[in-house]
Coordinates of C-alpha atoms in Angstrom, one line a residue:
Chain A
X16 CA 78.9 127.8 73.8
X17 CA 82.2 126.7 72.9
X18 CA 84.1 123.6 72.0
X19 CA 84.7 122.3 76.1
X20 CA 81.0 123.8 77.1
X21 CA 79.7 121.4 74.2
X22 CA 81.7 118.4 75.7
X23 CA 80.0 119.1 78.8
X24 CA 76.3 119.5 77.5
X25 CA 76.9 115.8 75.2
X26 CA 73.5 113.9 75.2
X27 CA 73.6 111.0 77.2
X28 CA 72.6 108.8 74.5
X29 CA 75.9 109.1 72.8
X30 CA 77.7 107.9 76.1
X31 CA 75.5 105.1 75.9
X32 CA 75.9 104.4 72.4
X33 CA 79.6 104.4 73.2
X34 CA 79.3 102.6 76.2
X35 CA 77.1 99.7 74.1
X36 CA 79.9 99.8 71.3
X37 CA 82.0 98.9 73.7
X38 CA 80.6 95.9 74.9
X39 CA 79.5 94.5 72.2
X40 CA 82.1 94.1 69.7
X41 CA 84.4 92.5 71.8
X42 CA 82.2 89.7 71.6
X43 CA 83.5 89.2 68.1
X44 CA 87.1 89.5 68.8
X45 CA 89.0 86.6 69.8
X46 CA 92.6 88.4 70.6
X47 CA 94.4 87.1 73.5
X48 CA 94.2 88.9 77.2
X49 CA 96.5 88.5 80.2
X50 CA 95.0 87.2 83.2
X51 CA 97.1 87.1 86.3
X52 CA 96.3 85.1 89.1
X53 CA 95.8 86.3 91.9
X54 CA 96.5 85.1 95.3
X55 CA 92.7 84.7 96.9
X56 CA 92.0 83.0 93.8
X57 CA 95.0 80.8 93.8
X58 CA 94.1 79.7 97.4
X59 CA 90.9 78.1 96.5
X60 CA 92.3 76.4 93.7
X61 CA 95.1 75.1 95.6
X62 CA 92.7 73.9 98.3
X63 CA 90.7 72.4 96.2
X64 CA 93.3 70.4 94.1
X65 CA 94.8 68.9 98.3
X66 CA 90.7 67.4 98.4
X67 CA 91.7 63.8 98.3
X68 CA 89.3 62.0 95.5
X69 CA 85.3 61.0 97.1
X70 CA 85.6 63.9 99.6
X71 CA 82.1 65.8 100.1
X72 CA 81.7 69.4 99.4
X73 CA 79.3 71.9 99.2
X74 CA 78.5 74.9 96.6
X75 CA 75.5 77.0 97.5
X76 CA 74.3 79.5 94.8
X77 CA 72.8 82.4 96.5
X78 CA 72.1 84.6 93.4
X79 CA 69.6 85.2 90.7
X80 CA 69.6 85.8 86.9
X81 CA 71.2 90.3 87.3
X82 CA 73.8 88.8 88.3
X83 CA 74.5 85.4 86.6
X84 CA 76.8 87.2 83.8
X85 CA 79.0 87.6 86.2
X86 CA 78.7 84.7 89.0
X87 CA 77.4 82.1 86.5
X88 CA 80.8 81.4 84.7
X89 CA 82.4 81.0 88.5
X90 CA 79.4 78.0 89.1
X91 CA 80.2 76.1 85.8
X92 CA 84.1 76.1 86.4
X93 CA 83.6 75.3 89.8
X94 CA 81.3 72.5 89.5
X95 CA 83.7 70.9 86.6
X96 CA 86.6 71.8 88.8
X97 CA 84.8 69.4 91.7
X98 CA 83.7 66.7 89.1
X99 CA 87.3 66.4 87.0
X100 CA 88.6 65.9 90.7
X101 CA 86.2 63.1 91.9
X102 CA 84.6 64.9 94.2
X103 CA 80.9 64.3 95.4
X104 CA 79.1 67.3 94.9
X105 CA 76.1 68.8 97.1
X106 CA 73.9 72.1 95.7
X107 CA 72.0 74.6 97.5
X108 CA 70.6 77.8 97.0
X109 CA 69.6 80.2 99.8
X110 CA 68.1 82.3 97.0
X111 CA 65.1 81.1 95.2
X112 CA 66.5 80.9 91.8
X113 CA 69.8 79.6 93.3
X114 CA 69.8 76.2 92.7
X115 CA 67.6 77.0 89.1
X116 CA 71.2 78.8 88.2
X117 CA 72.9 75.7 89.2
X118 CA 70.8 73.4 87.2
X119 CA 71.7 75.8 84.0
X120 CA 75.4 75.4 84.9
X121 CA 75.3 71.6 85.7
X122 CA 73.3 71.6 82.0
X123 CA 76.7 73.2 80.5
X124 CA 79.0 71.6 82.6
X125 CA 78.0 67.9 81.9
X126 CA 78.2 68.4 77.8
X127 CA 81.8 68.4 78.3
X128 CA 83.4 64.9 77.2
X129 CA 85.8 64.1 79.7
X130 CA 82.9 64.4 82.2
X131 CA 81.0 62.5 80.0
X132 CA 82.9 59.7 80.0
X133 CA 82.5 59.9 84.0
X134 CA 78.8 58.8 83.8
X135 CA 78.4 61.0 86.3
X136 CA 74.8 60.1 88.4
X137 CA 72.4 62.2 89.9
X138 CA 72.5 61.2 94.0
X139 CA 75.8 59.7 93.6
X140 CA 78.4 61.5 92.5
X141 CA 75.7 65.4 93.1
X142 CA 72.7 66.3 94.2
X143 CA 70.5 69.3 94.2
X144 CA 68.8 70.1 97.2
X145 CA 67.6 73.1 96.0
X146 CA 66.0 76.4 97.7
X147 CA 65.0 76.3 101.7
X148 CA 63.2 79.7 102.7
X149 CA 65.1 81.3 106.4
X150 CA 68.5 83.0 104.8
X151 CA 71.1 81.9 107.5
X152 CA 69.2 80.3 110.0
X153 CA 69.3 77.7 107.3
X154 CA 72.9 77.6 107.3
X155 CA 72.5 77.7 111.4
X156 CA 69.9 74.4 110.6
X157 CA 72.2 72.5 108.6
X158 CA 75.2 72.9 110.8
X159 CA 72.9 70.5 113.4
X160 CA 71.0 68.4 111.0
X161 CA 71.0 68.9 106.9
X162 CA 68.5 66.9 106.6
X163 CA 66.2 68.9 108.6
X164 CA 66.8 72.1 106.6
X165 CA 66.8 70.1 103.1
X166 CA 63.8 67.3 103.8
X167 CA 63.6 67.1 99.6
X168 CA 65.8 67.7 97.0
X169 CA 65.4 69.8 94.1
X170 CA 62.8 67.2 92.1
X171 CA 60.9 66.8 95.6
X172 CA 63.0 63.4 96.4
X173 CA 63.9 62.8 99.8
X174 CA 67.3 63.3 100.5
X175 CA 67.4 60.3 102.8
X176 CA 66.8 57.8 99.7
X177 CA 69.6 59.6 97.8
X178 CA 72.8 57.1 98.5
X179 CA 75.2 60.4 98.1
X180 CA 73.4 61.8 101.4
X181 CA 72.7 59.1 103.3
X182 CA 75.8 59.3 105.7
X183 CA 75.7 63.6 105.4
X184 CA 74.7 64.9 108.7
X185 CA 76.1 68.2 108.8
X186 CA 79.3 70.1 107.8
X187 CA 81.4 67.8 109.9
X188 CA 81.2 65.7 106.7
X189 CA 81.9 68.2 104.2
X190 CA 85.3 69.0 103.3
X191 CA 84.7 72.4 101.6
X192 CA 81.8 74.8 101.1
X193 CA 82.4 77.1 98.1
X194 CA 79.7 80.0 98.0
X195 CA 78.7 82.1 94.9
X196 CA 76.8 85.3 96.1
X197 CA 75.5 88.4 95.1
X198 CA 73.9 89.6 98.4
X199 CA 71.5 88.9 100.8
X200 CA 71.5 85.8 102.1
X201 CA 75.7 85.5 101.1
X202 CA 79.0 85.5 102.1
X203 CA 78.4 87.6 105.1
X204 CA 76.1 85.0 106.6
X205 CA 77.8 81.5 105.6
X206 CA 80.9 83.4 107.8
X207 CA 79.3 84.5 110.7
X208 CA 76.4 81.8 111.3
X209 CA 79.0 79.0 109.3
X210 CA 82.4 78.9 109.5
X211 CA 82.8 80.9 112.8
X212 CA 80.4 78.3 114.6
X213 CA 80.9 75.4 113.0
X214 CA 84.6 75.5 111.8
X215 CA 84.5 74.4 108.0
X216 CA 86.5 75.4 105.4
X217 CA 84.8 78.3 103.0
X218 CA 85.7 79.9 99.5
X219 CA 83.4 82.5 97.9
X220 CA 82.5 84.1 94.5
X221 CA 81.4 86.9 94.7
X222 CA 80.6 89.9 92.0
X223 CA 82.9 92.5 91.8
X224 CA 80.6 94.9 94.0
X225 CA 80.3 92.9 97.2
X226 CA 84.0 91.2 97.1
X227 CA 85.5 94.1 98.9
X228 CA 83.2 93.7 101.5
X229 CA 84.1 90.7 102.4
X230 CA 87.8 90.6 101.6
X231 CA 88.5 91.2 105.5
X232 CA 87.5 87.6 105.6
X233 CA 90.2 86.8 103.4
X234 CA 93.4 88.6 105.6
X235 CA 91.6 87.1 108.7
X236 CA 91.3 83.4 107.4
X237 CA 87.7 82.7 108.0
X238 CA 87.8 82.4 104.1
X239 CA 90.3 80.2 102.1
X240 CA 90.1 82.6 99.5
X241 CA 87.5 84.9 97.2
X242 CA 86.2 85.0 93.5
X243 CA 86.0 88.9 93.1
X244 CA 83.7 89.8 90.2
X245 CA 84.1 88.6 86.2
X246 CA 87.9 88.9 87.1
X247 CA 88.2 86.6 89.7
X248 CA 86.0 83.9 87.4
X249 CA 88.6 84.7 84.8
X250 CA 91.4 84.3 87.1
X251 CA 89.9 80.3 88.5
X252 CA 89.9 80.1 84.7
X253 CA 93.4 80.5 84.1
X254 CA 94.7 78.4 87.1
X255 CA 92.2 75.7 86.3
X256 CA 92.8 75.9 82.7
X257 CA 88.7 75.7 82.3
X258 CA 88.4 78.2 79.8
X259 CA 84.9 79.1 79.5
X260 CA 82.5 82.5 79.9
X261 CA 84.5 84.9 82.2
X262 CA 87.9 84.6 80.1
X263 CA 85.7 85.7 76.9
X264 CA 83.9 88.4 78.5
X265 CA 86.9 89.9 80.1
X266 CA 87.4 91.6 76.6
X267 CA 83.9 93.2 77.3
X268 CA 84.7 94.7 80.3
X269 CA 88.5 95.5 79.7
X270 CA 86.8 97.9 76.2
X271 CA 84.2 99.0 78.7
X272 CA 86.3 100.2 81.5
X273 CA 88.6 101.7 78.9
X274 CA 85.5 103.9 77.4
X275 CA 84.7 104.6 81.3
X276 CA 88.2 106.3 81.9
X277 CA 87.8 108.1 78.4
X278 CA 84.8 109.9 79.8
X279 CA 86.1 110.6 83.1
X280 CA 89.2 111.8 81.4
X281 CA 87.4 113.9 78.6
X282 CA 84.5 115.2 81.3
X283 CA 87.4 116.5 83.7
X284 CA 89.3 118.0 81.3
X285 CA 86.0 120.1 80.2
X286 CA 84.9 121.0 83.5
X287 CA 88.4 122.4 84.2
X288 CA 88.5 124.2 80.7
X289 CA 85.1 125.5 81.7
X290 CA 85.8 126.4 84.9
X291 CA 84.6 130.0 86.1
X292 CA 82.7 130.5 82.7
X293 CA 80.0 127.9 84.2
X294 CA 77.0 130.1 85.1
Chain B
X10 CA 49.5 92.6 129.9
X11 CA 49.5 93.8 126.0
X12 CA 53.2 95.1 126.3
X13 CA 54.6 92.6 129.3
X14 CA 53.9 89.3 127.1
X15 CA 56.2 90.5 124.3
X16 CA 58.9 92.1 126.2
X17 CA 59.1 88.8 128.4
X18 CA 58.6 86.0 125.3
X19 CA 61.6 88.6 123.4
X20 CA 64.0 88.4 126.7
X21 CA 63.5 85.0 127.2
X22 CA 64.5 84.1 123.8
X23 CA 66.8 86.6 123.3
X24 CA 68.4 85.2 126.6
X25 CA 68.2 81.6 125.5
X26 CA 70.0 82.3 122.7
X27 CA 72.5 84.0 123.7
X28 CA 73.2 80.9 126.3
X29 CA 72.9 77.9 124.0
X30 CA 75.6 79.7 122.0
X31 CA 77.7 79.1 124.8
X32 CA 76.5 75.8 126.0
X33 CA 75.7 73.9 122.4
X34 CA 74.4 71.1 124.2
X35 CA 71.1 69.7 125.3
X36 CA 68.2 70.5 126.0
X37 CA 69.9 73.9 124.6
X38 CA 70.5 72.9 121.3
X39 CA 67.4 71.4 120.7
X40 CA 65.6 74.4 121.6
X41 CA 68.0 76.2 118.7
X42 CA 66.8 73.5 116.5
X43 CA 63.5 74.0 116.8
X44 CA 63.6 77.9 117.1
X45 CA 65.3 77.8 113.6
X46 CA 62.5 75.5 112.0
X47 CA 59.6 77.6 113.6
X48 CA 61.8 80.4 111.7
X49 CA 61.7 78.3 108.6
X50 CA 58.1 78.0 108.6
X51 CA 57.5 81.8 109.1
X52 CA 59.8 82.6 105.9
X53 CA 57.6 80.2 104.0
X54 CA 54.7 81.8 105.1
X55 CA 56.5 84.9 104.8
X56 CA 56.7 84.2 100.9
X57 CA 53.0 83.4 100.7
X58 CA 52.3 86.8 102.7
X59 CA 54.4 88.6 100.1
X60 CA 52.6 87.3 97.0
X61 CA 49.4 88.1 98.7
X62 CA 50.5 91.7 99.7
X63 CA 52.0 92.4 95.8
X64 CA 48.5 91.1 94.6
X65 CA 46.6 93.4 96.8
X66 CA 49.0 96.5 96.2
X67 CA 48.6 96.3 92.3
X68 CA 44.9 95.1 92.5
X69 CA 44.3 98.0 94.1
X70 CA 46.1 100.1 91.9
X71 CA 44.0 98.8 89.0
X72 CA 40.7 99.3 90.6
X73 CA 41.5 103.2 91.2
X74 CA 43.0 103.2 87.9
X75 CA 46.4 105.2 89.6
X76 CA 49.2 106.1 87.0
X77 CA 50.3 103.3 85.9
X78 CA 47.8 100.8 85.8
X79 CA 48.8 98.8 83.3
X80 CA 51.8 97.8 85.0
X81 CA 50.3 97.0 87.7
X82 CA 47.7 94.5 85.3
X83 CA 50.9 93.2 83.6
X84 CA 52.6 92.0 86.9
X85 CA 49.2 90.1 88.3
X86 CA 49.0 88.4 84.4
X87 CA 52.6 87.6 84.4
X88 CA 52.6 86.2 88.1
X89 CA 49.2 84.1 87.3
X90 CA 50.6 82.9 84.6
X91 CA 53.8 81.5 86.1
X92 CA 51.6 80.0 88.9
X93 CA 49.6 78.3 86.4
X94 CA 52.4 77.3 84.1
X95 CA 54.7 75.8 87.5
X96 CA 51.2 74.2 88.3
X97 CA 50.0 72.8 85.4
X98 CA 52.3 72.5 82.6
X99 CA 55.0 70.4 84.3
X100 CA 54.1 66.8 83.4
X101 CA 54.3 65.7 86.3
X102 CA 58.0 66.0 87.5
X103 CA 59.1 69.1 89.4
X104 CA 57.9 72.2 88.0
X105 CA 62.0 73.7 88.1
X106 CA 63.3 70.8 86.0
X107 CA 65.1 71.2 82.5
X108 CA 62.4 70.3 80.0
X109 CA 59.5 72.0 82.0
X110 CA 57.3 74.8 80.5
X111 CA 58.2 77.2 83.7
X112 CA 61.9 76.3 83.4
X113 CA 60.9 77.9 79.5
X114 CA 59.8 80.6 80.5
X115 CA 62.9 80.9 83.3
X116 CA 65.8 80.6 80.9
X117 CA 63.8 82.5 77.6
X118 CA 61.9 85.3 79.6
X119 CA 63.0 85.7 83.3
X120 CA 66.5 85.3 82.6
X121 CA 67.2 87.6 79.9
X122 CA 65.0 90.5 81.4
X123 CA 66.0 90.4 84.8
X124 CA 70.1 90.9 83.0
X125 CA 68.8 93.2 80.9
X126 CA 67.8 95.3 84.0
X127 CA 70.9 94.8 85.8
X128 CA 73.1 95.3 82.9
X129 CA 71.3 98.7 82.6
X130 CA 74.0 99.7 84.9
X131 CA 76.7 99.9 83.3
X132 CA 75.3 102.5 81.0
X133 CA 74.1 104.4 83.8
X134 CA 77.3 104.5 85.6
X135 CA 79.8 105.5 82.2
X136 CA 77.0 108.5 81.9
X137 CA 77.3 109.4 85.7
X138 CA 80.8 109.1 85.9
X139 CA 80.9 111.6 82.8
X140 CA 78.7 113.8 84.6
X141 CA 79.9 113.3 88.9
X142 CA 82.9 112.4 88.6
X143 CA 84.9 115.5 89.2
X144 CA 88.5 116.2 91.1
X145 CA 86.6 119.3 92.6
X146 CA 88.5 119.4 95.7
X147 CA 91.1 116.8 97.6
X148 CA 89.0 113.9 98.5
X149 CA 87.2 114.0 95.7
X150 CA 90.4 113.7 93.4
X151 CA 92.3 110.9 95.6
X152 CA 88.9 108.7 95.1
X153 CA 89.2 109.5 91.1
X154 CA 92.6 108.7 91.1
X155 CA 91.9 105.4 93.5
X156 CA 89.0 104.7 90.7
X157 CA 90.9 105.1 87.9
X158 CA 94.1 102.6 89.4
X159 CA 91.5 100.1 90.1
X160 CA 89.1 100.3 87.0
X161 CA 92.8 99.8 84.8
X162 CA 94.0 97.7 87.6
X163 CA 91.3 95.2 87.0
X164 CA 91.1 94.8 83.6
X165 CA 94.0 93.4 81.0
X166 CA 94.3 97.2 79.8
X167 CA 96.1 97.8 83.4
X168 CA 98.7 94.8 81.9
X169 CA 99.5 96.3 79.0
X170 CA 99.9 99.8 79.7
X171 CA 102.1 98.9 82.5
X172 CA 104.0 96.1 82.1
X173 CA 107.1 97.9 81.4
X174 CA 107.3 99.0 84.7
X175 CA 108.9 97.3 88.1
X176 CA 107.4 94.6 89.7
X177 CA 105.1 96.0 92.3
X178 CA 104.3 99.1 90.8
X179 CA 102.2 98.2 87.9
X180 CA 98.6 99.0 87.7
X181 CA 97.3 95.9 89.0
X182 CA 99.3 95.7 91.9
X183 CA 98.3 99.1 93.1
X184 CA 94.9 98.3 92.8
X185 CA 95.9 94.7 94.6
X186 CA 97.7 97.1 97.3
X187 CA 94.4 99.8 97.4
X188 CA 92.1 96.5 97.9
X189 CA 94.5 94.9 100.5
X190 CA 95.4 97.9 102.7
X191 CA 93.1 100.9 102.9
X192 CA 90.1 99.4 101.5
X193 CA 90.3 96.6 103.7
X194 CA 91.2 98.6 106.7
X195 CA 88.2 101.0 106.0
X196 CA 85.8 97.9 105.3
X197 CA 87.1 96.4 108.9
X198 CA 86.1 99.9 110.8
X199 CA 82.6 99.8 109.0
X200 CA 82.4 95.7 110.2
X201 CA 83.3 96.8 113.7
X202 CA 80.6 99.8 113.8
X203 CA 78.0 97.6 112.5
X204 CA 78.5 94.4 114.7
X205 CA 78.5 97.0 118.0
X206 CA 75.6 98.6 116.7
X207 CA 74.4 95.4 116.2
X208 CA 75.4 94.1 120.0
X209 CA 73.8 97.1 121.5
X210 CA 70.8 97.7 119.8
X211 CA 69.9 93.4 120.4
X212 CA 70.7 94.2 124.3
X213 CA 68.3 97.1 124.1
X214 CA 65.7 94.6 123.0
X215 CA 66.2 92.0 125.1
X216 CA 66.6 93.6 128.2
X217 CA 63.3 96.0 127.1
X218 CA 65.0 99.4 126.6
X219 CA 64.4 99.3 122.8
X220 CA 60.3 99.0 122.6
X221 CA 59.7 100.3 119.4
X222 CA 59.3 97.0 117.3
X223 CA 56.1 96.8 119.5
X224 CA 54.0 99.6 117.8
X225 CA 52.1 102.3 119.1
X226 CA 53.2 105.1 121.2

């Protein structure tokens, strides 16, 4: 067996231990990294900065903990994009653990002290109406009556004693919906059973496997403009100037994707050095 | 009569659907409404039914003692003890709220295993790439080369390898260009596919072409 047959026969474990290298010592390295912004990103940004202060809108996080490390840094600089702008805040989640995520975001979110100094109050300036079981049909519900798809909020309060919802019937009062998914009940459906019926404006996050499938949306205008993956939370980021998670773990994935190439590089190379000696 | 009922109650609905998209007015859009809180219910029940069918499935599995037993007796402990904790430990606000014993459990157990299992991936896909990844013939050597734009494309490594060159021709605007034109164009002819598929195969059903959803032969 020689050198390139060697290559080719390496034990996975040392991939991974390369792969784990990789991502982990980043974590300790503070060098600077480019971002560039790009224009999907910018658009939501720039739509959201136009929102005259005390306008209504809407985030609903429709994804669980796999995926947080990569849709969780989008929720926190959303949310204190929406609160440094005035803007009265409604969460959702059409996944279970939705609206738990935002709860963790909102936790990080409100330690910063320029919010602090807002005094920000629960069913004033945001509520949490947590998780409704029916995937789009909820979105279908709320686009007639929120109220009837959200009776309760997150704590089991009904959302007709919270001030911040008393005068919210459906998305004719909401000025934006932003949605962070990572499947099934996502994007997709808040653009087909949403914004195509009911007309509202819509951004999305979404993780870096599912944003091309919904980047048609983008060219077609039935979204205002798309999140993809870590990047595109790095990217809101950078506009924003909100540095927080995504920025930090860019250096992860930059190290990681770099190790990626190696191997593909490396494994090529030895399966065309082997080539015809293979059995 | 067994077959008739549910081919009638599925055209009538499928028919009144299809109309009060049209004509969003009422009675029409009441019916919607209450059409999508009936289907509200039946995901809630859907949830319990789910929870029931996982309990029977691994109690099962534990009273045959099939491989893997164990797991199966770990997922009825840790889903009894969620219950109870939701149920019992909350102190009498909601059992989700910062503070709570479950919301504990969420961010210091859930949280970190469920990542853990997702971020399995990327370990998985370095070794497979290593292994698959091959420019064995044409096709297979345009989608490593698209791959390998877009992994550098993505990433500040794209930046700095290429930032000597032009405007428009560095890494990250190839990939922009790969995500904007052929990915997109390719994604749009899948859409299209589906939502046909979709159109015809929801016609078959209503108008009773399509039985199979009723069972049996």
């Amino acid at each position: 067996m020689n050198f390139w047959q060697k290559l080719l026969a390496v034990d996975r474990r040392v991939i991974f231990a390369l792969v784990a290298v990789a991502v982990i010592i980043p974590f300790f390295l503070s060098f600077p990294i480019k971002i560039t912004v790009s224009p999907p990103v910018q658009a939501v940004y720039d739509y959201i900065e136009k929102l005259p202060p005390g306008s209504l809108v809407m985030i609903s996080c429709d994804y669980d903990p796999p995926s947080a490390p990569e849709l969780q840094p989008m929720t926190e600089t959303m949310l204190k994009h929406f609160f440094l702008k005035d803007l009265k805040v409604i969460i959702l989640g059409l996944w279970p653990q939705g609206s738990v995520q935002a709860n963790i975001a909102l936790e990080v979110v409100m330690r910063d002290p320029i919010l602090k100094a807002k005094n920000l109050k629960y069913g004033v300036d945001y509520v949490n109406l947590g998780f409704t079981a029916g995937n789009e049909f909820v979105i279908i519900r709320m686009g007639t009556d929120i109220h009837a798809a959200f009776p309760v909020d997150f704590n089991g309060t009904k959302i007709a004693e919270l001030p911040l919802m008393q005068n919210v019937r459906n998305f004719d009062n909401i000025a934006f919906v932003f949605n962070v998914s990572a499947g099934y009940p996502g994007t997709y459906e808040w653009v087909i059973f949403g914004v195509d019926r009911y007309r509202f404006k819509l951004g999305a996050g979404n993780t870096a496997v599912q944003a091309p499938l919904v980047s048609p949306y983008v060219q077609s205008g039935q979204l205002i403009g798309l999140l993809g993956g870590m990047r595109g939370g790095a990217e809101y980021e950078e506009v924003s100037h909100y540095f927080g998670k995504a920025t930090g773990f860019m250096r992860s994935q930059t190290f990681s994707h770099a190790v990626v190439i190696f191997f593909i590089i490396v494994g090529n190379l030895a399966y065309f050095m082997t080539r015809g000696k293979r059995t | 009569m067994r077959r008739e009922v549910p081919l009638i109650i599925t055209a009538a609905c499928g028919f009144i659907f299809i109309i009060q998209f049209f004509v969003p007015h009422p009675p029409l859009n009441r019916v919607q409404d209450v059409f999508n809180d009936w289907v509200n219910i039946i995901a809630g029940f859907a949830i319990v039914l789910g929870i029931l069918n996982l309990l029977r499935v691994n109690l099962n599995k534990m009273s045959k003692k099939s491989k893997g037993w164990p797991y199966a007796l770990f997922t009825i402990l840790g889903l009894s003890a969620y219950v109870v904790i939701g149920l019992a430990f909350s102190g009498g606000r909601s059992f989700q709220n910062p503070g709570t014993a479950f919301y504990w459990v969420y961010i210091n157990l859930f949280f970190p295993l469920n990542s853990t299992m997702f971020a399995l991936l990327a370990f998985f896909v370095a070794s497979a790439s290593y292994r698959a990844f091959r420019a064995r013939n044409k096709e297979a050597t345009l989608l490593l080369i698209a791959a390998t734009i877009l992994m550098l494309g993505r990433v500040p490594l794209g930046e700095y390898l290429s930032g000597w060159l032009p405007s428009g021709w560095r890494l990250a605007d190839l990939s922009d260009w790969i995500m904007d034109f052929p990915q997109t164009a390719g994604q749009r002819a899948i859409m299209m596919g589906i939502a046909l598929g979709i159109i015809s195969t929801s016609l078959r059903i209503i108008l009773g072409i399509e039985r199979t959803y009723l069972g049996g032969d």
